Structure formats: C-alpha cells, structure tokens
Tab-separated table of C-alpha atoms in Angstrom:
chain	number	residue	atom	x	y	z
A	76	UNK	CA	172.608	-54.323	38.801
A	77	UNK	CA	173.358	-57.754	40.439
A	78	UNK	CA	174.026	-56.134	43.862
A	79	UNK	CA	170.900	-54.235	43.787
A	80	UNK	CA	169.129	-57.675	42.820
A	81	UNK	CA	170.739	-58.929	45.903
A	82	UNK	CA	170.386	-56.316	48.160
A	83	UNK	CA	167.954	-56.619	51.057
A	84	UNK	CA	169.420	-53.530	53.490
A	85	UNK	CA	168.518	-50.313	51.996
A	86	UNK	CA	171.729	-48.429	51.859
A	87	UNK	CA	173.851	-51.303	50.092
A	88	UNK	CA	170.337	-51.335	47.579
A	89	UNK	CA	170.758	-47.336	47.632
A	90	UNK	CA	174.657	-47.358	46.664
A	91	UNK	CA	174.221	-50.260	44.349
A	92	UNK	CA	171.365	-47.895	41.945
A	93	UNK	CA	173.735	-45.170	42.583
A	94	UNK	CA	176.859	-46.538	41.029
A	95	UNK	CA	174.289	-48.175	38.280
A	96	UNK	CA	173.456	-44.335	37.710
A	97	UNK	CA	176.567	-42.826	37.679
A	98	UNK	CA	177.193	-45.372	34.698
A	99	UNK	CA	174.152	-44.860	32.867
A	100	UNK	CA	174.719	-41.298	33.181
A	101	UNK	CA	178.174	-41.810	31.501
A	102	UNK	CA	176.450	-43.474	28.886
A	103	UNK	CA	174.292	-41.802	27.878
A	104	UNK	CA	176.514	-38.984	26.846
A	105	UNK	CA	178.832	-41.003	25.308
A	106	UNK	CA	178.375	-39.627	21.887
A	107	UNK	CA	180.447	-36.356	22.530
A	108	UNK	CA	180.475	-34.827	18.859
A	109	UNK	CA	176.731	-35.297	19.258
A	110	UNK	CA	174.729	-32.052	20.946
A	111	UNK	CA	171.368	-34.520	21.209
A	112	UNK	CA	173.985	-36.916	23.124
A	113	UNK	CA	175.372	-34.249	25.330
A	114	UNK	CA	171.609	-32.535	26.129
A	115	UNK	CA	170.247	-35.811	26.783
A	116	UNK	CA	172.945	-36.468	29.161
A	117	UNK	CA	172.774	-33.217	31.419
A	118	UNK	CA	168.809	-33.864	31.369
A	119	UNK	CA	169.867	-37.606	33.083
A	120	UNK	CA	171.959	-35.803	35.338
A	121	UNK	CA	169.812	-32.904	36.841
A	122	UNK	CA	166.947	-35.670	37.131
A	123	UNK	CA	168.700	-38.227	38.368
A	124	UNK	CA	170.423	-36.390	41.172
A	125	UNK	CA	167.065	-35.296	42.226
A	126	UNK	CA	165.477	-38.737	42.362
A	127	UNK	CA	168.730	-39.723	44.555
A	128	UNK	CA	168.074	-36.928	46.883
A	129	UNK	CA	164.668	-37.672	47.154
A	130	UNK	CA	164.914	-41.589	47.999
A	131	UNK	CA	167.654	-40.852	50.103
A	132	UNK	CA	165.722	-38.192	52.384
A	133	UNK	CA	163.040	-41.043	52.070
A	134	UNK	CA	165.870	-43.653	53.381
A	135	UNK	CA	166.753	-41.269	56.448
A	136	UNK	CA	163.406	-41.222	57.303
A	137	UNK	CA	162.235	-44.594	56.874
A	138	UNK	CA	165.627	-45.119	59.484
A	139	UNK	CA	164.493	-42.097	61.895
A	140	UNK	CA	161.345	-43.835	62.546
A	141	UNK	CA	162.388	-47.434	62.277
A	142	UNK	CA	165.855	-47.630	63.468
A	143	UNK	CA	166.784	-50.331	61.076
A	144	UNK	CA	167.379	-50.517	57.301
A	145	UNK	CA	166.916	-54.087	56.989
A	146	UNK	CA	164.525	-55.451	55.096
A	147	UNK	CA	163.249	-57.892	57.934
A	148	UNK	CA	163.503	-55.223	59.934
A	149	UNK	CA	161.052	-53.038	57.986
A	150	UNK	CA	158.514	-55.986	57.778
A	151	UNK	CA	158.761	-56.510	61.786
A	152	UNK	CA	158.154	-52.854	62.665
A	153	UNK	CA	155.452	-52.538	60.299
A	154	UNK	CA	153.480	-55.493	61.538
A	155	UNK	CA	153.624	-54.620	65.000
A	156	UNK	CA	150.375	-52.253	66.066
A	157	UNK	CA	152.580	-49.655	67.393
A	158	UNK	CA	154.366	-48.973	64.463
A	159	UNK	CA	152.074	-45.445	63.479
A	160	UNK	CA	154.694	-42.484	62.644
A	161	UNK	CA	153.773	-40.345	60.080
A	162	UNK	CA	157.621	-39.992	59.367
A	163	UNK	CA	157.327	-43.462	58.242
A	164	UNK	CA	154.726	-42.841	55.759
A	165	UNK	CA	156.382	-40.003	54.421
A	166	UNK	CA	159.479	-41.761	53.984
A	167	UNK	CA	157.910	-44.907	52.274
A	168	UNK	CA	156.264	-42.218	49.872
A	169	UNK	CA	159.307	-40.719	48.909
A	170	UNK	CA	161.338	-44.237	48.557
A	171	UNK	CA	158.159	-44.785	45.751
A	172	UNK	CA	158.889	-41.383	44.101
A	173	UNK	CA	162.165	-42.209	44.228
A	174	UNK	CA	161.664	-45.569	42.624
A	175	UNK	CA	159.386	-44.234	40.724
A	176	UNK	CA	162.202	-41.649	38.871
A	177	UNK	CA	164.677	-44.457	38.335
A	178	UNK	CA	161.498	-46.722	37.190
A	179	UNK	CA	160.483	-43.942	34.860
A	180	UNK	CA	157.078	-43.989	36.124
A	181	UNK	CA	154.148	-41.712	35.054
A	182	UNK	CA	154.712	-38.753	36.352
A	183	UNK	CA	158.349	-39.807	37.070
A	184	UNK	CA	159.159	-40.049	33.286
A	185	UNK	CA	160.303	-36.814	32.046
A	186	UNK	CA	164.150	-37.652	31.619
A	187	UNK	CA	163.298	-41.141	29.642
A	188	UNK	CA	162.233	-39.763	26.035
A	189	UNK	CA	165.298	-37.179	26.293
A	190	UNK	CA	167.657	-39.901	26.813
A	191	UNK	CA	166.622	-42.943	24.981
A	192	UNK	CA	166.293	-40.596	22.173
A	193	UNK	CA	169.702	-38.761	22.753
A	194	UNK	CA	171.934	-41.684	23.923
A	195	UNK	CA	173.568	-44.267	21.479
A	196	UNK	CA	171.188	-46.973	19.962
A	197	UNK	CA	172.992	-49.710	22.294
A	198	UNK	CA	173.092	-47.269	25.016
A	199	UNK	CA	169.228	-46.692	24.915
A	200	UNK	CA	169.041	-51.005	24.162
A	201	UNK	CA	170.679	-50.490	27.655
A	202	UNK	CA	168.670	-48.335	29.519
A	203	UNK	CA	165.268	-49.916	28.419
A	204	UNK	CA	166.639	-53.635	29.248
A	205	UNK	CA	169.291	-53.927	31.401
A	206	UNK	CA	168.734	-51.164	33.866
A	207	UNK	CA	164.878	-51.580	33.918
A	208	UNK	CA	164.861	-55.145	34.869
A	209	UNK	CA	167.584	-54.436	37.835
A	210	UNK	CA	165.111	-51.480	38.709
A	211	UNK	CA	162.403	-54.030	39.006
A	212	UNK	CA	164.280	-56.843	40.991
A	213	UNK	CA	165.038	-54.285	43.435
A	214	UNK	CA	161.254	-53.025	44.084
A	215	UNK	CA	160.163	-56.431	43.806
A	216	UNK	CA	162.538	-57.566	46.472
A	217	UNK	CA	161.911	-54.577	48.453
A	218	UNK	CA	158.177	-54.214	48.548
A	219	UNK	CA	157.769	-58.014	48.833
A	220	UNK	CA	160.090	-58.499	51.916
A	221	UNK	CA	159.527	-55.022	53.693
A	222	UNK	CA	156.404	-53.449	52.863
A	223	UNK	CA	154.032	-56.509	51.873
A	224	UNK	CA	153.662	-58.566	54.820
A	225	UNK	CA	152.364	-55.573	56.985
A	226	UNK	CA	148.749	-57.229	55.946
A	227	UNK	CA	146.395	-54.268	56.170
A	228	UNK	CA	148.896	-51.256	55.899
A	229	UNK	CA	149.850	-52.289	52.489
A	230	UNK	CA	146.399	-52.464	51.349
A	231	UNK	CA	146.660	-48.659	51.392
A	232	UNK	CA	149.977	-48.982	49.809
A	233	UNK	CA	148.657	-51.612	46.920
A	234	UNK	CA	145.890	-48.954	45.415
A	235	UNK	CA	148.407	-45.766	45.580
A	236	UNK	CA	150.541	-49.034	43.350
A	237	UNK	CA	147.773	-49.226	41.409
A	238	UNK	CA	146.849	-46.275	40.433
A	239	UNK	CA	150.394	-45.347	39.678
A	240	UNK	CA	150.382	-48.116	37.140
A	241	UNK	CA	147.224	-47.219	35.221
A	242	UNK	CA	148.445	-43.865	34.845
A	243	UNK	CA	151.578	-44.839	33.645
A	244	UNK	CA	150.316	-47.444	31.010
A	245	UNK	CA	147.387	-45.024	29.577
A	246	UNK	CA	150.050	-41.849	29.330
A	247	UNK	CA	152.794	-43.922	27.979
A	248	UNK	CA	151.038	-46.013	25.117
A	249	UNK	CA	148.637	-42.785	24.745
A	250	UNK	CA	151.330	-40.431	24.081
A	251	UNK	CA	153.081	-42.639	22.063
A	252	UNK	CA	150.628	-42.229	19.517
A	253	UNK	CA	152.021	-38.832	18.236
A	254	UNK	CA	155.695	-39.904	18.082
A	255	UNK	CA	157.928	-39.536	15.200
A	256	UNK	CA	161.089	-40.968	16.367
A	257	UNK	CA	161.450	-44.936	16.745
A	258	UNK	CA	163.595	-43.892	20.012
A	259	UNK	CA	160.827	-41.699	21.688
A	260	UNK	CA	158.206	-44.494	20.919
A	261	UNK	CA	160.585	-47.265	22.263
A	262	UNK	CA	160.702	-44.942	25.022
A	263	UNK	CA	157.276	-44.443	25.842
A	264	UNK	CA	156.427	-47.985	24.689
A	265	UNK	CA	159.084	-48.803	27.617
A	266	UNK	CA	156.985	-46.461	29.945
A	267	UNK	CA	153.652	-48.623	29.345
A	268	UNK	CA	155.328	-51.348	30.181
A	269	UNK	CA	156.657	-50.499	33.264
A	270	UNK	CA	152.413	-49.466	34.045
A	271	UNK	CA	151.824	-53.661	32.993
A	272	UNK	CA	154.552	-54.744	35.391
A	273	UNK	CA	153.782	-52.065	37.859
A	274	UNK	CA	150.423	-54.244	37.439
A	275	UNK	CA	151.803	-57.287	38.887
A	276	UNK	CA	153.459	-55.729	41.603
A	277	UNK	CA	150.777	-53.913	43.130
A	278	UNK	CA	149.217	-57.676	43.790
A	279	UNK	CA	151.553	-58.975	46.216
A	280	UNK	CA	150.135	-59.678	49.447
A	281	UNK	CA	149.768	-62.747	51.528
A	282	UNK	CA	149.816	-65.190	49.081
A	283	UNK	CA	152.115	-63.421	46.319
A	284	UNK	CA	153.737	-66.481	44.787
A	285	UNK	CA	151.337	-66.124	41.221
A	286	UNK	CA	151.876	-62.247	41.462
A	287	UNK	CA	155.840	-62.663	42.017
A	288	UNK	CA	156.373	-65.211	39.389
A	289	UNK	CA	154.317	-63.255	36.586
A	290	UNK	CA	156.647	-60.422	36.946
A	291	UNK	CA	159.997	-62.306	36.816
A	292	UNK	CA	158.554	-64.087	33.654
A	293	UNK	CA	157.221	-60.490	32.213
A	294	UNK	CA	160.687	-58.838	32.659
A	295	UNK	CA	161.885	-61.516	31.309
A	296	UNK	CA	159.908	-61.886	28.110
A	297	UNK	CA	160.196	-58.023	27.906
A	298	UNK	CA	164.010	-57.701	27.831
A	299	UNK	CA	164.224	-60.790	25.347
A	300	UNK	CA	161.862	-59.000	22.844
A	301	UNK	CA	163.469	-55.577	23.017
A	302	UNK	CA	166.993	-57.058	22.636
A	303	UNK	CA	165.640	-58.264	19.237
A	304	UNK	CA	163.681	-54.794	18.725
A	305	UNK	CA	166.747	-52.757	19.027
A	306	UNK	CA	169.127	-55.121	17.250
A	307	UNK	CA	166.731	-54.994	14.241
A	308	UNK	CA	166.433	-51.014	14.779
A	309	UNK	CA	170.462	-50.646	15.467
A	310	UNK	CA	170.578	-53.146	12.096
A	311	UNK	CA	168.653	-50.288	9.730
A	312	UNK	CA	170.538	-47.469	11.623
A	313	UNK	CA	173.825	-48.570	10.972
A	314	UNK	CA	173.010	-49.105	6.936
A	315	UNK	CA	171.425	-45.834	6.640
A	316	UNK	CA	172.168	-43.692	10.212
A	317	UNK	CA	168.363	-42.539	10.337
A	318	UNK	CA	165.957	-43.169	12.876
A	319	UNK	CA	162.621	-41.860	12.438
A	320	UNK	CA	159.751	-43.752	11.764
A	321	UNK	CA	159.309	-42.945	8.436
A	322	UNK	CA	162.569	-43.502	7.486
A	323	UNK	CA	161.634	-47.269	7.348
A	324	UNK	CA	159.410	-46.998	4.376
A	325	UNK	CA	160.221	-50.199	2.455
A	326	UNK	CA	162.572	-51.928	4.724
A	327	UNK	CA	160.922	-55.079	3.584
A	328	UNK	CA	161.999	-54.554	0.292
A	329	UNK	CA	165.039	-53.854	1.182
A	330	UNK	CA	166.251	-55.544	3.827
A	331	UNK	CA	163.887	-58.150	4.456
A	332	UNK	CA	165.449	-60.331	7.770
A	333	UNK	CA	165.421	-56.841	9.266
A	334	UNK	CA	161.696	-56.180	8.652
A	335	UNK	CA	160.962	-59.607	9.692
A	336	UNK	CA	162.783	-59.617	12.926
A	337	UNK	CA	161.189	-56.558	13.805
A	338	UNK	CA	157.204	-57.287	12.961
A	339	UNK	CA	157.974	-60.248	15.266
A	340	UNK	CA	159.571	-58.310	17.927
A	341	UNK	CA	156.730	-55.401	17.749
A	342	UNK	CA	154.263	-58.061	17.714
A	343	UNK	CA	155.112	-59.579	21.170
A	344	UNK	CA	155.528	-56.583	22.743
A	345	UNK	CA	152.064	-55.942	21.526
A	346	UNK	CA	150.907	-59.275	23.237
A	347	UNK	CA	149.579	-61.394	19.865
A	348	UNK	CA	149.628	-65.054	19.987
A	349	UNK	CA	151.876	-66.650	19.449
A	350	UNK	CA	154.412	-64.730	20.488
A	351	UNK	CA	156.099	-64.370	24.242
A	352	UNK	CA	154.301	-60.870	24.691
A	353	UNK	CA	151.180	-62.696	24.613
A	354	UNK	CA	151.691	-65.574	27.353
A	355	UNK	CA	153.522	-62.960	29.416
A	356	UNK	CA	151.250	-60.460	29.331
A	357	UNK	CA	147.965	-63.279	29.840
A	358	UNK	CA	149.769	-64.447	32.865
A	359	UNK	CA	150.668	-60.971	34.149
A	360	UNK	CA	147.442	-59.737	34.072
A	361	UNK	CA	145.834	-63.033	35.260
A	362	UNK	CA	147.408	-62.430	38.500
A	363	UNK	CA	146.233	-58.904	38.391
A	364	UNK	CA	142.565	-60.185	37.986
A	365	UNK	CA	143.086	-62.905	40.550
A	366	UNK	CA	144.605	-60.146	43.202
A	367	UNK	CA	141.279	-58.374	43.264
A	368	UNK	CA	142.008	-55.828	41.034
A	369	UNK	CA	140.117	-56.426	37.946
A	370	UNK	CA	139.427	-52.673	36.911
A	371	UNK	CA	143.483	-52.872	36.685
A	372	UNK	CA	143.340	-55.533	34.793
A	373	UNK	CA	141.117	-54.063	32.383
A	374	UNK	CA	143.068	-50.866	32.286
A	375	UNK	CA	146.324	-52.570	30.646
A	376	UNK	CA	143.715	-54.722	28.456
A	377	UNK	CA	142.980	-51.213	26.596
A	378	UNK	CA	146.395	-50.281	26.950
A	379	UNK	CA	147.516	-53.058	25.187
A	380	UNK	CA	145.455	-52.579	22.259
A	381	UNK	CA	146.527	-48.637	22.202
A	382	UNK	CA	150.108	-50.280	21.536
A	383	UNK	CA	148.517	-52.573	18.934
A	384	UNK	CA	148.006	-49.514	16.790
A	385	UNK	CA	151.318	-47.486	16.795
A	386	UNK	CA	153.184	-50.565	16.576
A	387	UNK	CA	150.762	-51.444	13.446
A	388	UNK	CA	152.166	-48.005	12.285
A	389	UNK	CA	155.467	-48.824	12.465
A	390	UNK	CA	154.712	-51.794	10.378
A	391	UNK	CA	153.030	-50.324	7.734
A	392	UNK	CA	155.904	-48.105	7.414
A	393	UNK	CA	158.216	-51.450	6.624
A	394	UNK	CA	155.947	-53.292	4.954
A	395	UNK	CA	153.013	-51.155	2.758
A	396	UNK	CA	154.612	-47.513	2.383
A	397	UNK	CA	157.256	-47.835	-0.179
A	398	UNK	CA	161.076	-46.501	0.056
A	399	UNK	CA	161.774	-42.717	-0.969
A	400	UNK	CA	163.705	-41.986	-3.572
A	401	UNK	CA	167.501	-41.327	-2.666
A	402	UNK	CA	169.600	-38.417	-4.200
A	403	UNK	CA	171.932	-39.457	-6.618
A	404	UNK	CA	170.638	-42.944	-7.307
A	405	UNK	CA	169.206	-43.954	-10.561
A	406	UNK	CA	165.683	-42.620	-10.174
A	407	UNK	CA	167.397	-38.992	-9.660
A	408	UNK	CA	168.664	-39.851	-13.558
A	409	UNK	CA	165.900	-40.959	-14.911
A	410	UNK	CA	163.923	-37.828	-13.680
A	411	UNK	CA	166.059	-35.341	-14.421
A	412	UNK	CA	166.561	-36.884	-18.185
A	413	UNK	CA	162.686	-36.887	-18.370
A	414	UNK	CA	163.094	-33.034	-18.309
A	415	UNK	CA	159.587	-33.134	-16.428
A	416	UNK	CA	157.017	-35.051	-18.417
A	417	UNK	CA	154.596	-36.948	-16.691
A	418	UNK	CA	156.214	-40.378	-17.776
A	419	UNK	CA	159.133	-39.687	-16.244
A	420	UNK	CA	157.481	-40.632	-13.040
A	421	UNK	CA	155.762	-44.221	-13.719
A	422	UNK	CA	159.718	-45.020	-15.157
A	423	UNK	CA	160.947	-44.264	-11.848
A	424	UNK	CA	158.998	-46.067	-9.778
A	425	UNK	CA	159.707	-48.849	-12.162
A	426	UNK	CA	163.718	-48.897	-10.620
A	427	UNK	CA	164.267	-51.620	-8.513
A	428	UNK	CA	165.078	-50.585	-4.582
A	429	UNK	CA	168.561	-50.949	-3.595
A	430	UNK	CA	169.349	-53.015	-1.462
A	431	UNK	CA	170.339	-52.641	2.086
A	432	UNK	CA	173.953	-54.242	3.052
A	433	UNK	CA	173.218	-57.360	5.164
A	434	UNK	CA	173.318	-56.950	9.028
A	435	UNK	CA	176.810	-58.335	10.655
A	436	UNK	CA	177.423	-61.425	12.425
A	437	UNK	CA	176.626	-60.675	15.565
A	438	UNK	CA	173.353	-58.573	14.793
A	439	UNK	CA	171.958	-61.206	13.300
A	440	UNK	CA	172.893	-63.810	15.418
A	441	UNK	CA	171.490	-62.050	18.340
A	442	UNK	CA	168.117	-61.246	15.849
A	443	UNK	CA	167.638	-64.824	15.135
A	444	UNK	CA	168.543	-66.708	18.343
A	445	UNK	CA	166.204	-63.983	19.998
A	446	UNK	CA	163.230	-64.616	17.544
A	447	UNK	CA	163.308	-68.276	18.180
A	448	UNK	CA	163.475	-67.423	21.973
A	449	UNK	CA	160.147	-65.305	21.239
A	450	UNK	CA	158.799	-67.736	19.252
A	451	UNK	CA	159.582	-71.007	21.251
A	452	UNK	CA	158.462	-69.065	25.132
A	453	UNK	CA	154.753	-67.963	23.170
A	454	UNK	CA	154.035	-71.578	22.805
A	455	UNK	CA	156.055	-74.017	25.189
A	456	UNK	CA	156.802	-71.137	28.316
A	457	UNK	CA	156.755	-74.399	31.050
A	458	UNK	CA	160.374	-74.767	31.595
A	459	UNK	CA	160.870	-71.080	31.872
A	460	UNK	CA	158.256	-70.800	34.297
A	461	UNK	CA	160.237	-73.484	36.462
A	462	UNK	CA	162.987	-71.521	36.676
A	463	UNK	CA	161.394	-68.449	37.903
A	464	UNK	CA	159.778	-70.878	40.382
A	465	UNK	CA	162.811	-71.582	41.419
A	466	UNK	CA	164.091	-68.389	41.347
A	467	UNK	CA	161.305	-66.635	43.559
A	468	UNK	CA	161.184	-69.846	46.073
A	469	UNK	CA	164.881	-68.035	46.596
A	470	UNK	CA	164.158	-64.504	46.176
A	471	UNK	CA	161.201	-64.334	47.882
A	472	UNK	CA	161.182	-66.669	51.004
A	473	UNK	CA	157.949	-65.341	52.184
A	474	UNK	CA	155.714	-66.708	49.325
C-alpha cells in the first residue's frame, strides 16, 4: 500500500496493487472451515484477475502510444497538440475500469458484498480501510500528475469521473436499503463512499489544491470512523458470533459502550454534526460545488440522506427493538412452567437481559481513542487540515 502511495511510474504502481491483491486475496479466504470464507475468496480471485488483465492491457496501451510510463511523461504527451491516438484513449479507459474494479466502483462492485460479507470481520475492517485508502492515493496521485494537467482533454475525462461517481453513490446507499447483513451494508455503505470521494476527484484541474486536500481529509475521516464501526461490530460478534442486523436488538441494554461506540460511528459516516463525517463530507462536497459541478454536489447531498435512513435502522435495532429471547435462559423456564397461559408472557418480559461480556482491552481501547478522534476532528479539524496541506504540497507538486 505504501509503494503504490509512492508510485509515480505505472508498472512499479501496477506491481505494487498486485502484490496488495495477492494478499487481500489470501485474506479473504482465511477462514478455511468456513464455505462463505472459501466462496467469497474464489469470487475475489476470478474478479480480481480480470481487473489486473484489464488495467494491464490498458498499461500496454497507454505505453504503445506514449512510449513512457512515467507519470511526467503522461502529462507532457498529453499536453502537447499532437498527442491524438485513439489507442491512448482506449488505454486511459481501461486503466479507469481497471481502477474502477480494485476501487469497487458502480458497475465495478460485484466482488465487494461477496467478500466483505465472506471474509473475517478484521479481514473485511481491512478491505474497507486499509486497501481503499491505498486505492485512492494511487488514483489521486495518478490522475493528478498524469491525466489532470492536459487542461481541456481532461474536461472530457472529469464528466465520464463524474458520472461514475453519482452512479456509484445512488446504487450503493440505494441498494443498501434492502440489506440484512451488517457486512453487506458496510459493504455497500463502503461503495457510496467511494461515489463521495470519487466526488472530489473528478474536480481536479488547474487549480486542484481545495479538491486534493478534501479527499486526503475524507479518506482520512472515513478510515478513522470505520475502524471504530467494525471494532464495535467485531466487539458484538465475538460475544455472540452473529452478524445480521437484527441480531443487535437490544445491544444497548446489553452492552451499552458497544451501542454507544457504534451510534457515534454510524452517525459520522452519515455526515451529522458534530461528528468528523460531517466536516469531511461539507468540505468534500464544497470543493465539488466550487469545481463547477454542483448537480454532483447535489447528487451525494441525497445520497447522504439515503444513508441517514439505513443507518437509522441499524440504530433502532440497538437502541428501540428489544433483545430476543435466548434458548435455555430463564425466560425459556418461566414459559415453559407457565404451561401456556397468557401471563406467562408479561413474566417473561419482566427478566432482566443478560448481559453481554465486556469488550477486551484492545477493542475498546481502539473504540474509545477512535470516538474521541471522531469527536475532537467534527469540531476542531484545523490541525488535521495542516497536515494534509502539507502532505499534498508533497504529493502533489503541481497544485
């Protein structure tokens, strides 16, 4: 992941997401006794060997035309007036379908549900942090050093960005609606937010210093609040080893630094003050707006209110519906000594709901230094921002 952060050649960029791949691919099927673990795993596979072969064809194009690999290089043939090869083209649109798969871009996607859902809860932690933010530095890099100073020939290229983004933030938050499994929505909730930061990217131009910095501070913000998402979620599965969304019926009750960890977690990703979701996603889409493309802008303002209500349902599973009955617990008693009359029922929902054992060390270590991070970059973001001003200065030399 750093080397494709670093990369600025496109075959050392290339080999660096390949052995990322090869990794993840491991990963993902590391549950061997588990047939969701090893389908989800062969799924990765078959897709992700495809998405190689396409950017790769897109690479030996891009270098048939061209005759350089080099970022610079890119950017200097493209600016020049005699640079018009439709092998180029072709290649640049398969190094986006390509970046697209690994980005798991709308209609890129397939392989993401199948995997976060199949993979280990750290493992899909993983895959919707670590390996999506390296994803990003790498198409942020690229597009911004090769591809966005050719002035008007990435206009074209900025609404074919765009467009790709909407459509991936209206299918992923739509479609997340009818989940059942906190995986699959984490999933496609990771899919709309690749369409916001897909957003930002499709700004860059000229002047992409605003556009370039909201990212950084998006991905950011967005791998701080799912750590604490998926520590709360890999919290509740390691008590009780379920992982649907109704399963969390009265976590509150009964394991309430859990519950709380999460509401804050699914309320930044949502964007609500005063989290980090919200200034993140304000100054993401401020740049969006300011790049000319307010319809775009207005897009992931829907979006984001889509999320609002799935992640609401989540909640009211933790907070309003209470916890079912367990076999063999005292409620089983009481009901089966009732011998079916209708008080036997108001006498169980009397019982008390067991408790939950506490979340180790480490969980909630990570939970509560990561809600304080949430909580602290929603109201006082500034030194933060000067990092990634820093940062992009050095990344990005050109804005």
């Amino acid at each position: 992941m750093n080397l494709m952060a670093m990369s600025r050649e496109l075959l050392t960029a290339y080999i660096a997401l390949e052995l990322l791949s090869f990794s993840l691919y491991v990963l993902v099927a590391y549950g061997l006794r588990e047939a969701r673990s090893n389908e989800a795993g062969i799924k990765y596979i078959i897709i992700g060997a495809l998405s190689s072969a396409v950017m790769l064809y897109g690479l030996s194009n891009i270098y048939a035309a061209l005759g350089t690999t080099y970022f610079s290089g890119i950017a200097a043939a493209l600016s020049s007036p005699a640079t018009d090869n439709p092998v180029l083209w072709v290649g640049l649109a398969l190094l986006i379908v390509g970046l697209g798969f690994k980005l798991s871009a709308v209609p890129f996607h397939m392989w993401a549900p199948d995997a976060y859902e199949g993979a280990p809860l750290p493992v899909t932690a993983y895959l919707a942090i670590g390996s999506k933010a390296a994803a990003f530095a790498l198409t942020l890099r690229l597009l911004a050093e090769a591809v966005a100073p050719a002035g008007d020939r990435w206009a074209d290229w900025q609404l074919v960005i765009a467009v790709l983004s909407a459509v991936t933030m209206l299918v992923g938050n739509l479609v997340a609606l009818a989940q059942s499994n906190l995986k699959r929505l984490m999933a496609y909730s990771s899919i709309g937010h690749v369409g916001y930061t897909l957003a930002g990217i499709a700004v860059l131009g000229d002047d992409f210093a605003l556009a370039a910095k909201a990212v950084i501070f998006y991905l950011v913000v967005y791998a701080i609040t799912n750590l604490i998402v998926f520590a709360g979620l890999a919290s509740y599965y390691n008590s009780t080893g379920k992982d649907n969304i109704a399963d969390l019926a009265g976590l509150a009750d009964r394991q309430p630094f859990t519950a709380a960890v999460l509401a804050i977690g699914l309320f930044s990703l949502a964007g609500l003050p005063i989290f980090a979701g919200f200034t993140a996603k304000f100054y993401l889409f401020a740049a969006v707006a300011d790049g000319g493309f307010l319809w775009l802008a207005g897009v992931a303002i829907f979006s984001s209110l889509v999320s609002l209500y799935y992640y609401l349902q989540v909640l009211r599973q933790i907070y309003i519906e209470p916890a079912a009955p367990e076999s063999g617990t005292e409620g089983d008693a009481a009901a089966e000594h009732g011998g079916g009359h209708h008080d036997a029922e108001p006498e169980q929902d009397s019982l008390p709901v067991p408790m939950l054992p506490r979340p180790s060390i480490t969980l909630s270590a990570t939970m509560g230094v990561g809600v304080l991070a949430v909580i602290w970059l929603g109201i006082y973001p500034a030194p933060l921002l000067a990092v990634i001003e820093f940062a992009s200065s050095a990344i990005l030399p050109m804005g």
